[in-house]
PDB file of C-alpha atoms in Angstrom:
ATOM      1  CA  MET A   1      -2.074  51.009-195.325  1.00  0.00           C
ATOM      2  CA  ILE A   2       0.289  49.012-193.135  1.00  0.00           C
ATOM      3  CA  SER A   3       3.081  51.433-194.028  1.00  0.00           C
ATOM      4  CA  LEU A   4       0.944  54.376-192.891  1.00  0.00           C
ATOM      5  CA  ILE A   5       0.172  52.815-189.464  1.00  0.00           C
ATOM      6  CA  SER A   6       3.853  51.992-188.873  1.00  0.00           C
ATOM      7  CA  THR A   7       4.792  55.569-189.633  1.00  0.00           C
ATOM      8  CA  VAL A   8       2.265  56.919-187.033  1.00  0.00           C
ATOM      9  CA  VAL A   9       3.563  54.552-184.335  1.00  0.00           C
ATOM     10  CA  VAL A  10       7.129  55.589-184.936  1.00  0.00           C
ATOM     11  CA  LEU A  11       6.285  59.285-184.815  1.00  0.00           C
ATOM     12  CA  THR A  12       4.223  58.905-181.593  1.00  0.00           C
ATOM     13  CA  ALA A  13       6.965  56.974-179.834  1.00  0.00           C
ATOM     14  CA  ALA A  14       9.493  59.603-180.797  1.00  0.00           C
ATOM     15  CA  ALA A  15       7.334  62.443-179.405  1.00  0.00           C
ATOM     16  CA  LEU A  16       6.860  60.931-175.818  1.00  0.00           C
ATOM     17  CA  PRO A  17       9.787  61.207-173.333  1.00  0.00           C
ATOM     18  CA  GLN A  18      10.787  58.176-171.310  1.00  0.00           C
ATOM     19  CA  THR A  19      10.182  59.959-167.932  1.00  0.00           C
ATOM     20  CA  GLY A  20       8.154  62.962-166.839  1.00  0.00           C
ATOM     21  CA  PRO A  21       9.681  66.214-165.590  1.00  0.00           C
ATOM     22  CA  ILE A  22      10.978  66.185-161.952  1.00  0.00           C
ATOM     23  CA  PRO A  23       9.587  69.118-159.908  1.00  0.00           C
ATOM     24  CA  GLU A  24      12.124  71.388-158.342  1.00  0.00           C
ATOM     25  CA  GLN A  25      12.492  71.066-154.542  1.00  0.00           C
ATOM     26  CA  LYS A  26      11.297  74.100-152.597  1.00  0.00           C
ATOM     27  CA  PRO A  27      14.054  75.727-150.678  1.00  0.00           C
ATOM     28  CA  ASP A  28      13.909  75.586-146.831  1.00  0.00           C
ATOM     29  CA  LYS A  29      12.722  78.615-144.950  1.00  0.00           C
ATOM     30  CA  ALA A  30      16.169  79.005-143.529  1.00  0.00           C
ATOM     31  CA  GLN A  31      17.681  78.955-147.013  1.00  0.00           C
ATOM     32  CA  THR A  32      15.330  81.736-148.144  1.00  0.00           C
ATOM     33  CA  GLN A  33      16.485  84.062-145.369  1.00  0.00           C
ATOM     34  CA  PRO A  34      19.089  86.515-146.414  1.00  0.00           C
ATOM     35  CA  ALA A  35      22.482  85.813-144.966  1.00  0.00           C
ATOM     36  CA  ASP A  36      22.540  89.075-143.003  1.00  0.00           C
ATOM     37  CA  ALA A  37      18.934  88.714-141.562  1.00  0.00           C
ATOM     38  CA  PRO A  38      18.641  88.274-137.775  1.00  0.00           C
ATOM     39  CA  PRO A  39      17.512  84.774-136.621  1.00  0.00           C
ATOM     40  CA  ILE A  40      13.803  84.320-135.842  1.00  0.00           C
ATOM     41  CA  PRO A  41      13.353  83.071-132.262  1.00  0.00           C
ATOM     42  CA  ALA A  42      11.284  79.871-131.758  1.00  0.00           C
ATOM     43  CA  GLU A  43       7.777  80.367-130.431  1.00  0.00           C
ATOM     44  CA  LYS A  44       7.354  79.637-126.683  1.00  0.00           C
ATOM     45  CA  PRO A  45       4.511  77.301-125.687  1.00  0.00           C
ATOM     46  CA  VAL A  46       1.600  79.041-123.999  1.00  0.00           C
ATOM     47  CA  ILE A  47       1.260  77.959-120.330  1.00  0.00           C
ATOM     48  CA  PRO A  48      -2.165  78.687-118.813  1.00  0.00           C
ATOM     49  CA  GLU A  49      -2.044  80.884-115.756  1.00  0.00           C
ATOM     50  CA  GLU A  50      -2.793  79.011-112.509  1.00  0.00           C
ATOM     51  CA  LYS A  51      -5.790  80.335-110.620  1.00  0.00           C
ATOM     52  CA  PRO A  52      -5.068  80.654-106.910  1.00  0.00           C
ATOM     53  CA  VAL A  53      -7.248  78.354-104.778  1.00  0.00           C
ATOM     54  CA  ALA A  54      -9.173  80.014-101.988  1.00  0.00           C
ATOM     55  CA  PRO A  55      -8.563  78.535 -98.508  1.00  0.00           C
ATOM     56  CA  SER A  56     -12.164  77.253 -98.350  1.00  0.00           C
ATOM     57  CA  GLU A  57     -11.774  75.582-101.775  1.00  0.00           C
ATOM     58  CA  LYS A  58      -8.551  73.798-100.961  1.00  0.00           C
ATOM     59  CA  PRO A  59      -8.975  70.094-101.705  1.00  0.00           C
ATOM     60  CA  PRO A  60      -8.505  67.803 -98.723  1.00  0.00           C
ATOM     61  CA  THR A  61      -5.302  65.847 -98.389  1.00  0.00           C
ATOM     62  CA  ALA A  62      -4.658  62.489 -96.847  1.00  0.00           C
ATOM     63  CA  THR A  63      -3.750  64.179 -93.566  1.00  0.00           C
ATOM     64  CA  ASP A  64      -6.822  66.396 -93.414  1.00  0.00           C
ATOM     65  CA  GLU A  65      -9.251  65.541 -90.577  1.00  0.00           C
ATOM     66  CA  PRO A  66     -12.811  66.786 -90.217  1.00  0.00           C
ATOM     67  CA  ALA A  67     -13.363  69.506 -87.743  1.00  0.00           C
ATOM     68  CA  PRO A  68     -14.601  68.207 -84.387  1.00  0.00           C
ATOM     69  CA  ASP A  69     -18.366  68.317 -83.868  1.00  0.00           C
ATOM     70  CA  GLN A  70     -19.073  71.289 -81.681  1.00  0.00           C
ATOM     71  CA  THR A  71     -22.632  70.162 -80.931  1.00  0.00           C
ATOM     72  CA  GLN A  72     -23.260  67.302 -78.491  1.00  0.00           C
ATOM     73  CA  ALA A  73     -26.572  65.643 -77.796  1.00  0.00           C
ATOM     74  CA  PRO A  74     -27.941  66.454 -74.364  1.00  0.00           C
ATOM     75  CA  PRO A  75     -27.630  63.618 -71.842  1.00  0.00           C
ATOM     76  CA  ALA A  76     -30.619  61.295 -71.638  1.00  0.00           C
ATOM     77  CA  PRO A  77     -32.828  61.938 -68.631  1.00  0.00           C
ATOM     78  CA  PRO A  78     -32.503  59.349 -65.860  1.00  0.00           C
ATOM     79  CA  LEU A  79     -35.037  56.553 -65.819  1.00  0.00           C
ATOM     80  CA  THR A  80     -37.718  56.885 -63.197  1.00  0.00           C
ATOM     81  CA  ILE A  81     -40.418  54.648 -61.761  1.00  0.00           C
ATOM     82  CA  ALA A  82     -43.805  55.143 -63.390  1.00  0.00           C
ATOM     83  CA  SER A  83     -46.404  56.403 -60.936  1.00  0.00           C
ATOM     84  CA  GLU A  84     -49.667  54.472 -60.659  1.00  0.00           C
ATOM     85  CA  SER A  85     -53.127  55.893 -60.206  1.00  0.00           C
ATOM     86  CA  SER A  86     -54.368  55.189 -56.693  1.00  0.00           C
ATOM     87  CA  GLU A  87     -57.929  54.806 -57.982  1.00  0.00           C
ATOM     88  CA  GLU A  88     -56.945  52.296 -60.685  1.00  0.00           C
ATOM     89  CA  HIS A  89     -54.752  50.407 -58.240  1.00  0.00           C
ATOM     90  CA  GLU A  90     -57.598  50.048 -55.725  1.00  0.00           C
ATOM     91  CA  THR A  91     -59.929  48.825 -58.468  1.00  0.00           C
ATOM     92  CA  CYS A  92     -57.352  46.212 -59.491  1.00  0.00           C
ATOM     93  CA  LEU A  93     -56.933  45.019 -55.905  1.00  0.00           C
ATOM     94  CA  LYS A  94     -60.707  44.540 -55.560  1.00  0.00           C
ATOM     95  CA  ASP A  95     -60.868  42.563 -58.827  1.00  0.00           C
ATOM     96  CA  LEU A  96     -57.919  40.403 -57.776  1.00  0.00           C
ATOM     97  CA  THR A  97     -59.518  39.732 -54.400  1.00  0.00           C
ATOM     98  CA  ALA A  98     -62.766  38.761 -56.132  1.00  0.00           C
ATOM     99  CA  MET A  99     -60.830  36.162 -58.152  1.00  0.00           C
ATOM    100  CA  GLY A 100     -59.809  34.514 -54.876  1.00  0.00           C
ATOM    101  CA  ALA A 101     -56.126  35.433 -55.145  1.00  0.00           C
ATOM    102  CA  THR A 102     -53.820  35.478 -52.137  1.00  0.00           C
ATOM    103  CA  PHE A 103     -51.437  38.451 -51.993  1.00  0.00           C
ATOM    104  CA  LYS A 104     -50.208  41.266 -49.803  1.00  0.00           C
ATOM    105  CA  GLU A 105     -49.350  44.876 -50.471  1.00  0.00           C
ATOM    106  CA  ILE A 106     -45.687  45.705 -49.882  1.00  0.00           C
ATOM    107  CA  PRO A 107     -43.729  48.996 -49.652  1.00  0.00           C
ATOM    108  CA  ARG A 108     -42.741  50.906 -52.763  1.00  0.00           C
ATOM    109  CA  ILE A 109     -39.676  49.460 -54.527  1.00  0.00           C
ATOM    110  CA  ASP A 110     -36.981  51.777 -55.895  1.00  0.00           C
ATOM    111  CA  ASP A 111     -33.701  50.133 -56.887  1.00  0.00           C
ATOM    112  CA  GLY A 112     -32.486  53.017 -59.058  1.00  0.00           C
ATOM    113  CA  ASN A 113     -31.929  53.213 -62.835  1.00  0.00           C
ATOM    114  CA  GLY A 114     -35.687  53.029 -63.409  1.00  0.00           C
ATOM    115  CA  CYS A 115     -36.035  49.712 -61.554  1.00  0.00           C
ATOM    116  CA  GLY A 116     -38.952  49.588 -59.160  1.00  0.00           C
ATOM    117  CA  ILE A 117     -42.699  49.459 -58.612  1.00  0.00           C
ATOM    118  CA  ASP A 118     -44.779  52.345 -57.319  1.00  0.00           C
ATOM    119  CA  LYS A 119     -47.498  50.173 -55.754  1.00  0.00           C
ATOM    120  CA  PRO A 120     -46.214  46.574 -55.616  1.00  0.00           C
ATOM    121  CA  ILE A 121     -47.849  43.412 -54.326  1.00  0.00           C
ATOM    122  CA  ALA A 122     -46.428  40.009 -53.402  1.00  0.00           C
ATOM    123  CA  LEU A 123     -48.494  37.240 -55.018  1.00  0.00           C
ATOM    124  CA  SER A 124     -48.592  33.744 -53.494  1.00  0.00           C
ATOM    125  CA  SER A 125     -51.723  32.382 -55.222  1.00  0.00           C
ATOM    126  CA  PRO A 126     -53.625  33.722 -58.251  1.00  0.00           C
ATOM    127  CA  LEU A 127     -56.674  31.480 -57.700  1.00  0.00           C
ATOM    128  CA  PRO A 128     -57.974  29.324 -54.844  1.00  0.00           C
ATOM    129  CA  GLY A 129     -56.108  26.022 -54.670  1.00  0.00           C
ATOM    130  CA  ILE A 130     -53.294  27.113 -57.040  1.00  0.00           C
ATOM    131  CA  ALA A 131     -49.974  28.123 -55.514  1.00  0.00           C
ATOM    132  CA  PHE A 132     -47.596  30.551 -57.186  1.00  0.00           C
ATOM    133  CA  LYS A 133     -44.063  29.417 -56.326  1.00  0.00           C
ATOM    134  CA  PRO A 134     -41.953  31.066 -55.311  1.00  0.00           C
ATOM    135  CA  GLU A 135     -43.928  34.094 -54.184  1.00  0.00           C
ATOM    136  CA  GLY A 136     -43.457  36.908 -56.689  1.00  0.00           C
ATOM    137  CA  LYS A 137     -43.392  40.689 -56.558  1.00  0.00           C
ATOM    138  CA  MET A 138     -45.267  42.513 -59.322  1.00  0.00           C
ATOM    139  CA  ARG A 139     -47.819  45.162 -60.157  1.00  0.00           C
ATOM    140  CA  CYS A 140     -51.447  44.285 -59.464  1.00  0.00           C
ATOM    141  CA  GLU A 141     -52.244  44.512 -63.188  1.00  0.00           C
ATOM    142  CA  ALA A 142     -49.826  41.667 -63.999  1.00  0.00           C
ATOM    143  CA  ALA A 143     -51.237  39.485 -61.204  1.00  0.00           C
ATOM    144  CA  LEU A 144     -54.814  40.081 -62.381  1.00  0.00           C
ATOM    145  CA  ALA A 145     -53.937  39.124 -65.978  1.00  0.00           C
ATOM    146  CA  LEU A 146     -52.348  35.906 -64.679  1.00  0.00           C
ATOM    147  CA  ALA A 147     -55.436  35.007 -62.639  1.00  0.00           C
ATOM    148  CA  GLN A 148     -57.802  35.652 -65.553  1.00  0.00           C
ATOM    149  CA  TRP A 149     -55.663  33.650 -68.004  1.00  0.00           C
ATOM    150  CA  MET A 150     -55.474  30.696 -65.615  1.00  0.00           C
ATOM    151  CA  LYS A 151     -59.197  30.648 -64.834  1.00  0.00           C
ATOM    152  CA  GLU A 152     -60.561  31.225 -68.337  1.00  0.00           C
ATOM    153  CA  SER A 153     -57.996  29.437 -70.529  1.00  0.00           C
ATOM    154  CA  VAL A 154     -55.297  27.336 -68.861  1.00  0.00           C
ATOM    155  CA  ILE A 155     -57.518  25.370 -66.453  1.00  0.00           C
ATOM    156  CA  PRO A 156     -60.118  24.446 -69.137  1.00  0.00           C
ATOM    157  CA  SER A 157     -57.312  23.393 -71.532  1.00  0.00           C
ATOM    158  CA  ALA A 158     -55.638  21.278 -68.841  1.00  0.00           C
ATOM    159  CA  ALA A 159     -58.816  19.259 -68.294  1.00  0.00           C
ATOM    160  CA  ALA A 160     -58.075  17.307 -71.484  1.00  0.00           C
ATOM    161  CA  LEU A 161     -54.783  16.025 -70.051  1.00  0.00           C
ATOM    162  CA  GLU A 162     -56.417  13.883 -67.336  1.00  0.00           C
ATOM    163  CA  ASN A 163     -53.732  14.811 -64.815  1.00  0.00           C
ATOM    164  CA  GLY A 164     -56.181  16.292 -62.352  1.00  0.00           C
ATOM    165  CA  LYS A 165     -56.252  19.940 -61.352  1.00  0.00           C
ATOM    166  CA  ILE A 166     -53.341  22.314 -61.644  1.00  0.00           C
ATOM    167  CA  VAL A 167     -52.026  22.875 -58.119  1.00  0.00           C
ATOM    168  CA  THR A 168     -48.876  24.959 -58.731  1.00  0.00           C
ATOM    169  CA  ILE A 169     -47.576  27.541 -61.185  1.00  0.00           C
ATOM    170  CA  ASN A 170     -43.789  27.349 -61.036  1.00  0.00           C
ATOM    171  CA  GLN A 171     -42.385  30.766 -61.962  1.00  0.00           C
ATOM    172  CA  ALA A 172     -38.851  31.538 -63.118  1.00  0.00           C
ATOM    173  CA  SER A 173     -38.919  35.318 -62.630  1.00  0.00           C
ATOM    174  CA  THR A 174     -41.137  38.211 -61.588  1.00  0.00           C
ATOM    175  CA  TYR A 175     -39.689  41.536 -60.411  1.00  0.00           C
ATOM    176  CA  ILE A 176     -35.940  41.854 -60.880  1.00  0.00           C
ATOM    177  CA  CYS A 177     -33.784  44.861 -61.752  1.00  0.00           C
ATOM    178  CA  ARG A 178     -32.155  44.003 -65.092  1.00  0.00           C
ATOM    179  CA  LEU A 179     -32.107  44.716 -68.816  1.00  0.00           C
ATOM    180  CA  ARG A 180     -33.986  42.676 -71.415  1.00  0.00           C
ATOM    181  CA  ASN A 181     -32.730  39.088 -71.773  1.00  0.00           C
ATOM    182  CA  ASN A 182     -30.161  39.821 -69.036  1.00  0.00           C
ATOM    183  CA  ALA A 183     -28.077  41.768 -71.571  1.00  0.00           C
ATOM    184  CA  SER A 184     -25.341  44.194 -70.513  1.00  0.00           C
ATOM    185  CA  THR A 185     -26.672  46.965 -72.785  1.00  0.00           C
ATOM    186  CA  GLY A 186     -30.074  47.839 -74.174  1.00  0.00           C
ATOM    187  CA  LYS A 187     -33.538  48.598 -72.889  1.00  0.00           C
ATOM    188  CA  ILE A 188     -34.733  47.949 -69.381  1.00  0.00           C
ATOM    189  CA  SER A 189     -36.733  44.756 -68.914  1.00  0.00           C
ATOM    190  CA  GLU A 190     -40.428  44.790 -68.043  1.00  0.00           C
ATOM    191  CA  HIS A 191     -39.414  42.568 -65.133  1.00  0.00           C
ATOM    192  CA  ALA A 192     -37.660  45.638 -63.714  1.00  0.00           C
ATOM    193  CA  ARG A 193     -40.995  47.496 -63.747  1.00  0.00           C
ATOM    194  CA  GLY A 194     -43.076  44.731 -62.193  1.00  0.00           C
ATOM    195  CA  ASN A 195     -44.971  44.108 -65.429  1.00  0.00           C
ATOM    196  CA  ALA A 196     -43.642  40.635 -66.312  1.00  0.00           C
ATOM    197  CA  ILE A 197     -44.001  37.027 -65.197  1.00  0.00           C
ATOM    198  CA  ASP A 198     -42.009  34.030 -66.476  1.00  0.00           C
ATOM    199  CA  VAL A 199     -43.932  30.750 -66.192  1.00  0.00           C
ATOM    200  CA  ALA A 200     -41.606  27.725 -66.214  1.00  0.00           C
ATOM    201  CA  SER A 201     -44.024  24.842 -65.601  1.00  0.00           C
ATOM    202  CA  PHE A 202     -47.337  23.618 -64.192  1.00  0.00           C
ATOM    203  CA  THR A 203     -47.649  20.930 -61.507  1.00  0.00           C
ATOM    204  CA  PHE A 204     -50.803  18.798 -61.435  1.00  0.00           C
ATOM    205  CA  GLU A 205     -52.812  17.047 -58.782  1.00  0.00           C
ATOM    206  CA  ASN A 206     -51.370  13.649 -59.718  1.00  0.00           C
ATOM    207  CA  GLY A 207     -47.835  14.955 -59.107  1.00  0.00           C
ATOM    208  CA  LYS A 208     -46.923  15.362 -62.778  1.00  0.00           C
ATOM    209  CA  THR A 209     -45.158  18.554 -63.841  1.00  0.00           C
ATOM    210  CA  ILE A 210     -45.316  19.811 -67.415  1.00  0.00           C
ATOM    211  CA  GLY A 211     -42.375  22.046 -68.246  1.00  0.00           C
ATOM    212  CA  ILE A 212     -42.445  24.722 -70.910  1.00  0.00           C
ATOM    213  CA  GLU A 213     -40.173  23.715 -73.777  1.00  0.00           C
ATOM    214  CA  PRO A 214     -40.139  23.751 -77.607  1.00  0.00           C
ATOM    215  CA  ARG A 215     -43.249  21.822 -78.665  1.00  0.00           C
ATOM    216  CA  ARG A 216     -44.139  23.157 -82.108  1.00  0.00           C
ATOM    217  CA  GLU A 217     -44.002  19.669 -83.623  1.00  0.00           C
ATOM    218  CA  ASP A 218     -45.180  17.791 -80.520  1.00  0.00           C
ATOM    219  CA  PRO A 219     -48.231  15.739 -81.637  1.00  0.00           C
ATOM    220  CA  THR A 220     -49.291  14.781 -78.093  1.00  0.00           C
ATOM    221  CA  LEU A 221     -51.974  16.303 -75.861  1.00  0.00           C
ATOM    222  CA  THR A 222     -49.173  17.940 -73.874  1.00  0.00           C
ATOM    223  CA  GLY A 223     -47.946  19.708 -76.993  1.00  0.00           C
ATOM    224  CA  ALA A 224     -51.473  20.805 -77.853  1.00  0.00           C
ATOM    225  CA  PHE A 225     -51.982  22.052 -74.267  1.00  0.00           C
ATOM    226  CA  GLN A 226     -48.848  24.207 -74.378  1.00  0.00           C
ATOM    227  CA  ARG A 227     -49.652  25.673 -77.793  1.00  0.00           C
ATOM    228  CA  ALA A 228     -53.224  26.448 -76.699  1.00  0.00           C
ATOM    229  CA  THR A 229     -52.135  28.186 -73.496  1.00  0.00           C
ATOM    230  CA  SER A 230     -49.476  30.188 -75.347  1.00  0.00           C
ATOM    231  CA  ALA A 231     -51.949  31.396 -77.968  1.00  0.00           C
ATOM    232  CA  SER A 232     -54.655  32.284 -75.447  1.00  0.00           C
ATOM    233  CA  ALA A 233     -52.226  34.251 -73.261  1.00  0.00           C
ATOM    234  CA  CYS A 234     -52.291  37.041 -75.827  1.00  0.00           C
ATOM    235  CA  LEU A 235     -55.902  37.734 -74.836  1.00  0.00           C
ATOM    236  CA  TYR A 236     -54.711  38.811 -71.375  1.00  0.00           C
ATOM    237  CA  PHE A 237     -51.089  39.967 -71.786  1.00  0.00           C
ATOM    238  CA  THR A 238     -49.684  42.489 -74.260  1.00  0.00           C
ATOM    239  CA  THR A 239     -46.450  40.508 -74.747  1.00  0.00           C
ATOM    240  CA  VAL A 240     -46.204  36.727 -74.990  1.00  0.00           C
ATOM    241  CA  LEU A 241     -42.892  35.052 -75.808  1.00  0.00           C
ATOM    242  CA  ASP A 242     -42.818  31.250 -75.886  1.00  0.00           C
ATOM    243  CA  PRO A 243     -40.068  28.687 -76.616  1.00  0.00           C
ATOM    244  CA  GLU A 244     -40.516  29.188 -80.359  1.00  0.00           C
ATOM    245  CA  SER A 245     -39.677  32.913 -80.190  1.00  0.00           C
ATOM    246  CA  ASP A 246     -35.930  32.760 -79.471  1.00  0.00           C
ATOM    247  CA  ALA A 247     -33.241  30.922 -77.522  1.00  0.00           C
ATOM    248  CA  ALA A 248     -33.709  33.142 -74.455  1.00  0.00           C
ATOM    249  CA  HIS A 249     -37.247  31.824 -73.941  1.00  0.00           C
ATOM    250  CA  GLU A 250     -36.853  28.100 -74.658  1.00  0.00           C
ATOM    251  CA  THR A 251     -37.714  27.109 -71.084  1.00  0.00           C
ATOM    252  CA  HIS A 252     -40.604  29.401 -70.157  1.00  0.00           C
ATOM    253  CA  PHE A 253     -43.424  31.705 -71.183  1.00  0.00           C
ATOM    254  CA  HIS A 254     -42.599  35.405 -70.855  1.00  0.00           C
ATOM    255  CA  LEU A 255     -45.838  37.278 -70.132  1.00  0.00           C
ATOM    256  CA  ASP A 256     -46.045  41.032 -69.568  1.00  0.00           C
ATOM    257  CA  VAL A 257     -48.528  43.900 -69.530  1.00  0.00           C
ATOM    258  CA  ILE A 258     -46.478  46.714 -71.088  1.00  0.00           C
ATOM    259  CA  GLU A 259     -48.681  49.464 -72.513  1.00  0.00           C
ATOM    260  CA  ARG A 260     -48.256  50.148 -76.233  1.00  0.00           C
ATOM    261  CA  ASN A 261     -49.789  52.765 -78.492  1.00  0.00           C
ATOM    262  CA  GLY A 262     -53.067  51.742 -80.083  1.00  0.00           C
ATOM    263  CA  GLY A 263     -53.420  48.640 -77.920  1.00  0.00           C
ATOM    264  CA  PHE A 264     -50.759  46.820 -79.973  1.00  0.00           C
ATOM    265  CA  ARG A 265     -49.792  43.329 -78.731  1.00  0.00           C
ATOM    266  CA  TYR A 266     -46.738  41.239 -79.544  1.00  0.00           C
ATOM    267  CA  CYS A 267     -47.285  37.487 -79.321  1.00  0.00           C
ATOM    268  CA  HIS A 268     -44.906  34.789 -80.553  1.00  0.00           C
TER     269      HIS A 268
END
């Protein structure tokens, strides 16, 4: 049996070659061309045709500038002085007289650029026994609001201070032709229309003067008096700016009677 297996192994080993057949290398394309055949030219790459750009589709370059604007806004109309109803003005004068105010009617003011008052008055006292210093030019409506505020709010509030009666309202500004907050650009001030009064301080019967200054955290009666008068002013004026509003009003109350849509009031 062993002899038979050895014989099969020997025969199998003799039948298998040591290496497999090596495939023949394919000839190059150039080698397969006949010697007398003309050469085949190399293929040229395909270059896409450039589409011409229309003048309107030309992309902008760094030197391109936009065409100048051919349309210009029309010039703003010049500011003018608002006319006042004679009937309403006469009614205001009667009400102011009934309050005991001292004033005089003065000629129409027109300082140009919208500055002026159609029917101005010069106020020297809003109520009997209370001077308005210095005398101020304004519209009757502003003077009437001041008189009502003093009578119905400021005087009752001042009674708690025990300084006696208020004898003087010291004003910092009434009519003056300027822009808001004395700026060089911007909107015209309500002072330039006779609608505004700046109250700087109150002087009392005992000689004490209470100046308007930041008093939000002032726990004294003086602080309470100023905060009460500031808050109540919004019942009579359509704009109230106190020392807490901004730096431009740290030393006075700004009070004005500008008319706004819907009866809107701005009080700070």
